[in-house]
Amino acid sequence: MTSEPQPTDAQAKLFQAIGIVPGKVRFDSEINRAFVKIQGKEYPLKYAPHNKGMRAWDALKLELGENGTKELRLTVYPQALHFPGRDKTHILGFSLVGFAPINDEDNSSDKDVFTAQDFEFKLCGLWQFIPVCRTPCISVFRNFNEETKTRIKPLDSARKVRFMKAQHLPLIWKDALVPPFRFNPKLQKKEQGKRYFVEIKARFIPSRDMFGFESLNGIPTEEIPPHFKPGKALKAEVLELKKQQKRALAGEATNVDEVGSEPPTVTDKPKPALKKKVVVQPPT
């Protein structure tokens, strides 16, 4: 496998995950959701949270109609949803950036964003293990800039955490040039292994809902681009808020149960009827 041309010094390193998937796309107008079927497996398809993504989403709905289906070639951002417990399987989905008919000339608006072969992805992020996945991942964070920092400043804590949430994309990379970082709770910070930022070309593997390494787009580096990441205090605040909401919901449920007659308690048991004492008079 040959490496891609190396970026020049003028090209800033950024977190990124984008690629091409071909498949049969359907739109369900009742729930206002779209899905793409790739090699017999169906994945949720959302709109990317920016103007280009919203324009592509509106164009897709016009292309498909209310409940239509069509074979399309999609430019997408991959998304992975992980669950607590290493034995639980993650769920993969995609955010739409652009689309074009399969086997036709690509004249969609995504042409200036990314061009690649089918199933080819550009992944740039931290190469590491996460606690809820057995397979090491490319962790893609939000790139930092002052404009975005100002924009999210007025958001509440929960929305800030959601905005800063990283995408952890499972990657099969045999004989990796650098080892994936694995946090060891028994070691001090200075004793932990090194974290590497990697830039690679990967191939999406639908049969495994993972990505497979193909080639390097840049030399792995310990210099990690500036990015958004929620601090411990912010995450603790959101966690406490969720606990309070659960307690409040539990309290409401208890109040509802209390409406109406209450079940009898031990002290509510009916008392036994008193027996009338019969006095037998002696014969006179």
Short mmCIF file of C-alpha atoms in Angstrom, two decimals:
data_model
loop_
_atom_site.label_atom_id
_atom_site.label_comp_id
_atom_site.label_asym_id
_atom_site.label_seq_id
_atom_site.Cartn_x
_atom_site.Cartn_y
_atom_site.Cartn_z
CA MET A 1 0.00 0.00 0.00
CA THR A 2 1.35 3.39 -0.93
CA SER A 3 0.99 6.47 1.22
CA GLU A 4 -0.92 9.52 0.11
CA PRO A 5 1.03 12.73 -0.66
CA GLN A 6 2.14 14.34 2.59
CA PRO A 7 0.52 17.65 3.62
CA THR A 8 2.67 20.74 3.51
CA ASP A 9 3.49 22.77 6.62
CA ALA A 10 0.95 25.35 5.50
CA GLN A 11 -1.83 22.79 5.77
CA ALA A 12 -3.10 22.76 9.34
CA LYS A 13 -3.90 19.41 10.88
CA LEU A 14 -7.57 19.04 11.75
CA PHE A 15 -9.88 16.42 13.18
CA GLN A 16 -11.96 15.02 10.35
CA ALA A 17 -14.05 12.01 9.32
CA ILE A 18 -15.70 12.00 5.89
CA GLY A 19 -16.26 9.46 3.14
CA ILE A 20 -18.39 7.96 0.37
CA VAL A 21 -21.04 5.23 0.64
CA PRO A 22 -23.30 3.94 -2.15
CA GLY A 23 -26.69 2.51 -1.25
CA LYS A 24 -30.45 2.54 -1.59
CA VAL A 25 -31.80 5.58 0.25
CA ARG A 26 -35.38 5.78 1.49
CA PHE A 27 -37.24 8.58 3.22
CA ASP A 28 -40.03 8.02 5.73
CA SER A 29 -42.14 11.17 5.80
CA GLU A 30 -44.18 10.04 8.82
CA ILE A 31 -41.16 10.20 11.12
CA ASN A 32 -39.14 12.63 8.95
CA ARG A 33 -36.18 10.25 8.85
CA ALA A 34 -34.05 8.74 6.12
CA PHE A 35 -32.18 5.44 5.91
CA VAL A 36 -29.53 4.03 3.60
CA LYS A 37 -29.24 0.31 2.84
CA ILE A 38 -25.66 -0.79 2.21
CA GLN A 39 -24.97 -4.42 1.27
CA GLY A 40 -28.22 -5.56 2.87
CA LYS A 41 -27.83 -3.55 6.10
CA GLU A 42 -29.80 -0.39 6.81
CA TYR A 43 -28.27 2.59 8.59
CA PRO A 44 -29.89 5.79 9.91
CA LEU A 45 -29.13 8.86 7.83
CA LYS A 46 -29.30 12.34 9.38
CA TYR A 47 -28.44 15.80 8.16
CA ALA A 48 -25.07 17.30 8.99
CA PRO A 49 -25.43 20.25 11.42
CA HIS A 50 -24.30 23.02 9.08
CA ASN A 51 -25.74 24.96 6.14
CA LYS A 52 -24.33 22.65 3.46
CA GLY A 53 -25.70 19.60 5.26
CA MET A 54 -29.16 21.15 5.65
CA ARG A 55 -29.26 22.13 1.98
CA ALA A 56 -28.28 18.57 1.02
CA TRP A 57 -31.00 17.19 3.31
CA ASP A 58 -33.70 19.37 1.75
CA ALA A 59 -32.50 18.39 -1.73
CA LEU A 60 -32.57 14.71 -0.77
CA LYS A 61 -36.20 14.93 0.38
CA LEU A 62 -37.13 16.52 -2.96
CA GLU A 63 -35.20 13.81 -4.80
CA LEU A 64 -36.94 10.95 -2.98
CA GLY A 65 -40.42 12.36 -2.49
CA GLU A 66 -42.52 11.53 0.55
CA ASN A 67 -41.79 7.81 0.73
CA GLY A 68 -39.55 7.13 -2.25
CA THR A 69 -36.33 5.11 -2.57
CA LYS A 70 -33.39 5.58 -4.91
CA GLU A 71 -29.84 4.28 -5.42
CA LEU A 72 -27.51 7.15 -4.55
CA ARG A 73 -23.87 7.84 -3.86
CA LEU A 74 -23.61 9.73 -0.58
CA THR A 75 -20.91 11.88 0.93
CA VAL A 76 -21.25 11.43 4.68
CA TYR A 77 -19.82 11.97 8.13
CA PRO A 78 -19.75 8.65 10.05
CA GLN A 79 -21.25 8.45 13.55
CA ALA A 80 -20.84 5.70 16.14
CA LEU A 81 -23.05 5.20 19.17
CA HIS A 82 -21.43 3.14 21.95
CA PHE A 83 -23.05 1.63 25.02
CA PRO A 84 -21.76 0.90 28.53
CA GLY A 85 -20.25 -2.56 28.68
CA ARG A 86 -17.48 -3.80 26.39
CA ASP A 87 -19.60 -6.72 25.20
CA LYS A 88 -22.35 -4.50 23.77
CA THR A 89 -22.15 -3.76 20.05
CA HIS A 90 -21.97 -0.18 18.83
CA ILE A 91 -24.42 1.26 16.30
CA LEU A 92 -23.17 3.05 13.21
CA GLY A 93 -24.95 5.82 11.32
CA PHE A 94 -24.19 8.68 8.95
CA SER A 95 -24.77 12.42 8.54
CA LEU A 96 -25.45 13.62 5.01
CA VAL A 97 -23.08 16.12 3.38
CA GLY A 98 -24.06 15.65 -0.27
CA PHE A 99 -25.26 13.09 -2.83
CA ALA A 100 -25.31 12.18 -6.51
CA PRO A 101 -26.95 9.43 -8.61
CA ILE A 102 -24.90 6.22 -8.86
CA ASN A 103 -23.02 5.79 -12.16
CA ASP A 104 -23.73 9.40 -13.12
CA GLU A 105 -21.30 12.29 -13.16
CA ASP A 106 -20.93 13.72 -9.69
CA ASN A 107 -22.34 17.22 -9.94
CA SER A 108 -23.51 17.55 -6.33
CA SER A 109 -22.56 20.31 -3.94
CA ASP A 110 -20.27 17.99 -2.01
CA LYS A 111 -17.76 17.95 -4.87
CA ASP A 112 -15.73 20.74 -3.32
CA VAL A 113 -15.76 19.02 0.08
CA PHE A 114 -14.45 15.53 -0.62
CA THR A 115 -13.84 13.24 -3.59
CA ALA A 116 -13.04 9.54 -3.16
CA GLN A 117 -13.90 6.01 -4.24
CA ASP A 118 -16.90 4.12 -2.89
CA PHE A 119 -16.47 3.11 0.78
CA GLU A 120 -13.33 5.23 1.07
CA PHE A 121 -13.01 7.47 4.14
CA LYS A 122 -10.57 10.06 5.38
CA LEU A 123 -10.12 9.71 9.14
CA CYS A 124 -8.05 12.14 11.20
CA GLY A 125 -8.06 11.81 14.97
CA LEU A 126 -6.62 10.21 18.10
CA TRP A 127 -5.69 6.55 17.79
CA GLN A 128 -6.81 5.01 21.09
CA PHE A 129 -8.88 2.52 23.05
CA ILE A 130 -12.05 3.71 24.76
CA PRO A 131 -13.57 1.88 27.77
CA VAL A 132 -16.73 0.72 25.98
CA CYS A 133 -15.18 -0.81 22.85
CA ARG A 134 -12.88 -3.80 22.42
CA THR A 135 -11.60 -2.49 19.08
CA PRO A 136 -9.33 0.58 19.12
CA CYS A 137 -10.88 3.70 17.62
CA ILE A 138 -10.08 6.86 15.74
CA SER A 139 -11.52 9.51 18.07
CA VAL A 140 -12.66 12.58 16.14
CA PHE A 141 -13.19 15.70 18.25
CA ARG A 142 -14.62 19.11 17.37
CA ASN A 143 -11.93 21.42 16.04
CA PHE A 144 -11.38 24.46 18.23
CA ASN A 145 -11.70 28.05 17.07
CA GLU A 146 -12.56 31.26 18.89
CA GLU A 147 -15.70 31.92 16.82
CA THR A 148 -17.22 28.59 17.80
CA LYS A 149 -16.14 29.08 21.41
CA THR A 150 -18.08 32.37 21.50
CA ARG A 151 -21.09 30.76 19.84
CA ILE A 152 -21.43 27.91 22.36
CA LYS A 153 -20.62 30.04 25.43
CA PRO A 154 -24.29 30.89 26.23
CA LEU A 155 -25.42 27.25 25.90
CA ASP A 156 -26.39 25.34 29.02
CA SER A 157 -24.05 22.67 30.34
CA ALA A 158 -25.92 19.72 28.80
CA ARG A 159 -25.90 21.24 25.32
CA LYS A 160 -22.22 22.12 25.63
CA VAL A 161 -21.37 18.52 26.48
CA ARG A 162 -23.44 17.24 23.54
CA PHE A 163 -21.72 19.70 21.20
CA MET A 164 -18.25 18.63 22.38
CA LYS A 165 -19.02 14.93 22.12
CA ALA A 166 -16.41 13.06 20.06
CA GLN A 167 -17.07 10.34 17.48
CA HIS A 168 -15.18 7.12 18.28
CA LEU A 169 -14.90 5.10 15.06
CA PRO A 170 -13.70 1.47 15.44
CA LEU A 171 -10.72 0.79 13.19
CA ILE A 172 -8.98 -2.45 12.23
CA TRP A 173 -5.29 -1.54 11.77
CA LYS A 174 -2.96 -4.53 11.85
CA ASP A 175 0.73 -3.76 12.33
CA ALA A 176 -0.08 -0.12 13.10
CA LEU A 177 2.85 2.25 12.87
CA VAL A 178 2.13 3.46 16.42
CA PRO A 179 0.24 1.68 19.23
CA PRO A 180 -3.24 2.89 20.20
CA PHE A 181 -3.27 4.75 23.50
CA ARG A 182 -4.77 2.79 26.39
CA PHE A 183 -5.46 4.56 29.68
CA ASN A 184 -4.16 2.73 32.75
CA PRO A 185 -5.88 3.88 35.97
CA LYS A 186 -3.04 2.43 38.05
CA LEU A 187 -0.46 4.76 36.52
CA GLN A 188 0.21 8.43 37.10
CA LYS A 189 -0.36 10.88 34.24
CA LYS A 190 3.36 11.09 33.44
CA GLU A 191 3.59 7.29 33.29
CA GLN A 192 0.77 6.85 30.76
CA GLY A 193 1.55 5.90 27.18
CA LYS A 194 1.67 8.39 24.33
CA ARG A 195 -1.36 9.66 22.44
CA TYR A 196 -0.92 9.94 18.67
CA PHE A 197 -2.85 11.99 16.15
CA VAL A 198 -3.12 10.03 12.91
CA GLU A 199 -4.32 10.87 9.40
CA ILE A 200 -5.30 7.84 7.33
CA LYS A 201 -7.30 6.57 4.41
CA ALA A 202 -9.67 3.80 5.52
CA ARG A 203 -12.33 1.60 3.97
CA PHE A 204 -15.78 1.12 5.46
CA ILE A 205 -16.58 -2.57 6.12
CA PRO A 206 -20.39 -2.97 6.34
CA SER A 207 -20.18 -6.64 7.37
CA ARG A 208 -18.42 -5.57 10.60
CA ASP A 209 -19.68 -1.99 11.02
CA MET A 210 -16.06 -0.91 11.28
CA PHE A 211 -13.34 0.71 9.22
CA GLY A 212 -10.19 -0.92 7.88
CA PHE A 213 -6.85 0.84 7.49
CA GLU A 214 -5.61 1.31 3.92
CA SER A 215 -2.82 3.90 3.91
CA LEU A 216 -1.30 6.85 5.72
CA ASN A 217 -2.11 10.43 4.75
CA GLY A 218 0.46 11.82 7.18
CA ILE A 219 3.03 10.76 9.73
CA PRO A 220 1.53 10.07 13.19
CA THR A 221 2.38 12.84 15.61
CA GLU A 222 2.13 13.61 19.32
CA GLU A 223 1.10 17.16 18.40
CA ILE A 224 -2.67 17.11 18.78
CA PRO A 225 -4.69 19.88 17.05
CA PRO A 226 -6.70 22.21 19.34
CA HIS A 227 -10.13 20.78 19.99
CA PHE A 228 -13.17 21.02 22.23
CA LYS A 229 -13.37 18.56 25.09
CA PRO A 230 -15.67 18.84 28.13
CA GLY A 231 -13.78 19.06 31.41
CA LYS A 232 -14.43 16.89 34.45
CA ALA A 233 -16.29 19.68 36.25
CA LEU A 234 -18.65 20.25 33.30
CA LYS A 235 -19.37 16.53 32.90
CA ALA A 236 -19.93 16.17 36.65
CA GLU A 237 -22.40 19.07 36.55
CA VAL A 238 -24.37 17.45 33.73
CA LEU A 239 -24.32 14.07 35.48
CA GLU A 240 -25.67 15.62 38.70
CA LEU A 241 -28.39 17.39 36.71
CA LYS A 242 -29.46 14.07 35.17
CA LYS A 243 -29.60 12.50 38.63
CA GLN A 244 -31.78 15.35 39.88
CA GLN A 245 -34.12 14.92 36.91
CA LYS A 246 -34.41 11.18 37.61
CA ARG A 247 -35.18 11.83 41.27
CA ALA A 248 -37.81 14.39 40.27
CA LEU A 249 -39.43 11.92 37.85
CA ALA A 250 -39.36 9.23 40.52
CA GLY A 251 -41.02 11.66 42.93
CA GLU A 252 -43.76 12.45 40.42
CA ALA A 253 -44.40 8.75 39.93
CA THR A 254 -44.67 8.26 43.68
CA ASN A 255 -47.16 11.11 43.98
CA VAL A 256 -49.29 9.60 41.23
CA ASP A 257 -49.34 6.26 43.03
CA GLU A 258 -50.48 7.99 46.21
CA VAL A 259 -53.63 9.39 44.59
CA GLY A 260 -56.73 7.38 45.56
CA SER A 261 -57.04 4.60 48.08
CA GLU A 262 -53.89 3.32 49.70
CA PRO A 263 -53.20 -0.38 50.19
CA PRO A 264 -53.91 -1.58 53.71
CA THR A 265 -51.07 -1.71 56.19
CA VAL A 266 -50.65 -3.98 59.19
CA THR A 267 -52.44 -1.50 61.41
CA ASP A 268 -55.33 -1.37 58.97
CA LYS A 269 -56.28 -5.02 59.40
CA PRO A 270 -59.91 -5.42 60.53
CA LYS A 271 -60.24 -6.18 64.20
CA PRO A 272 -61.96 -9.47 65.09
CA ALA A 273 -65.56 -9.14 66.33
CA LEU A 274 -65.98 -9.38 70.11
CA LYS A 275 -67.73 -12.52 71.22
CA LYS A 276 -70.74 -11.98 73.52
CA LYS A 277 -70.12 -13.46 76.93
CA VAL A 278 -72.83 -15.97 77.92
CA VAL A 279 -73.50 -16.27 81.65
CA VAL A 280 -75.02 -19.57 82.74
CA GLN A 281 -77.25 -19.21 85.80
CA PRO A 282 -77.22 -22.07 88.31
CA PRO A 283 -80.56 -23.89 88.79
CA THR A 284 -82.73 -22.67 91.70
#
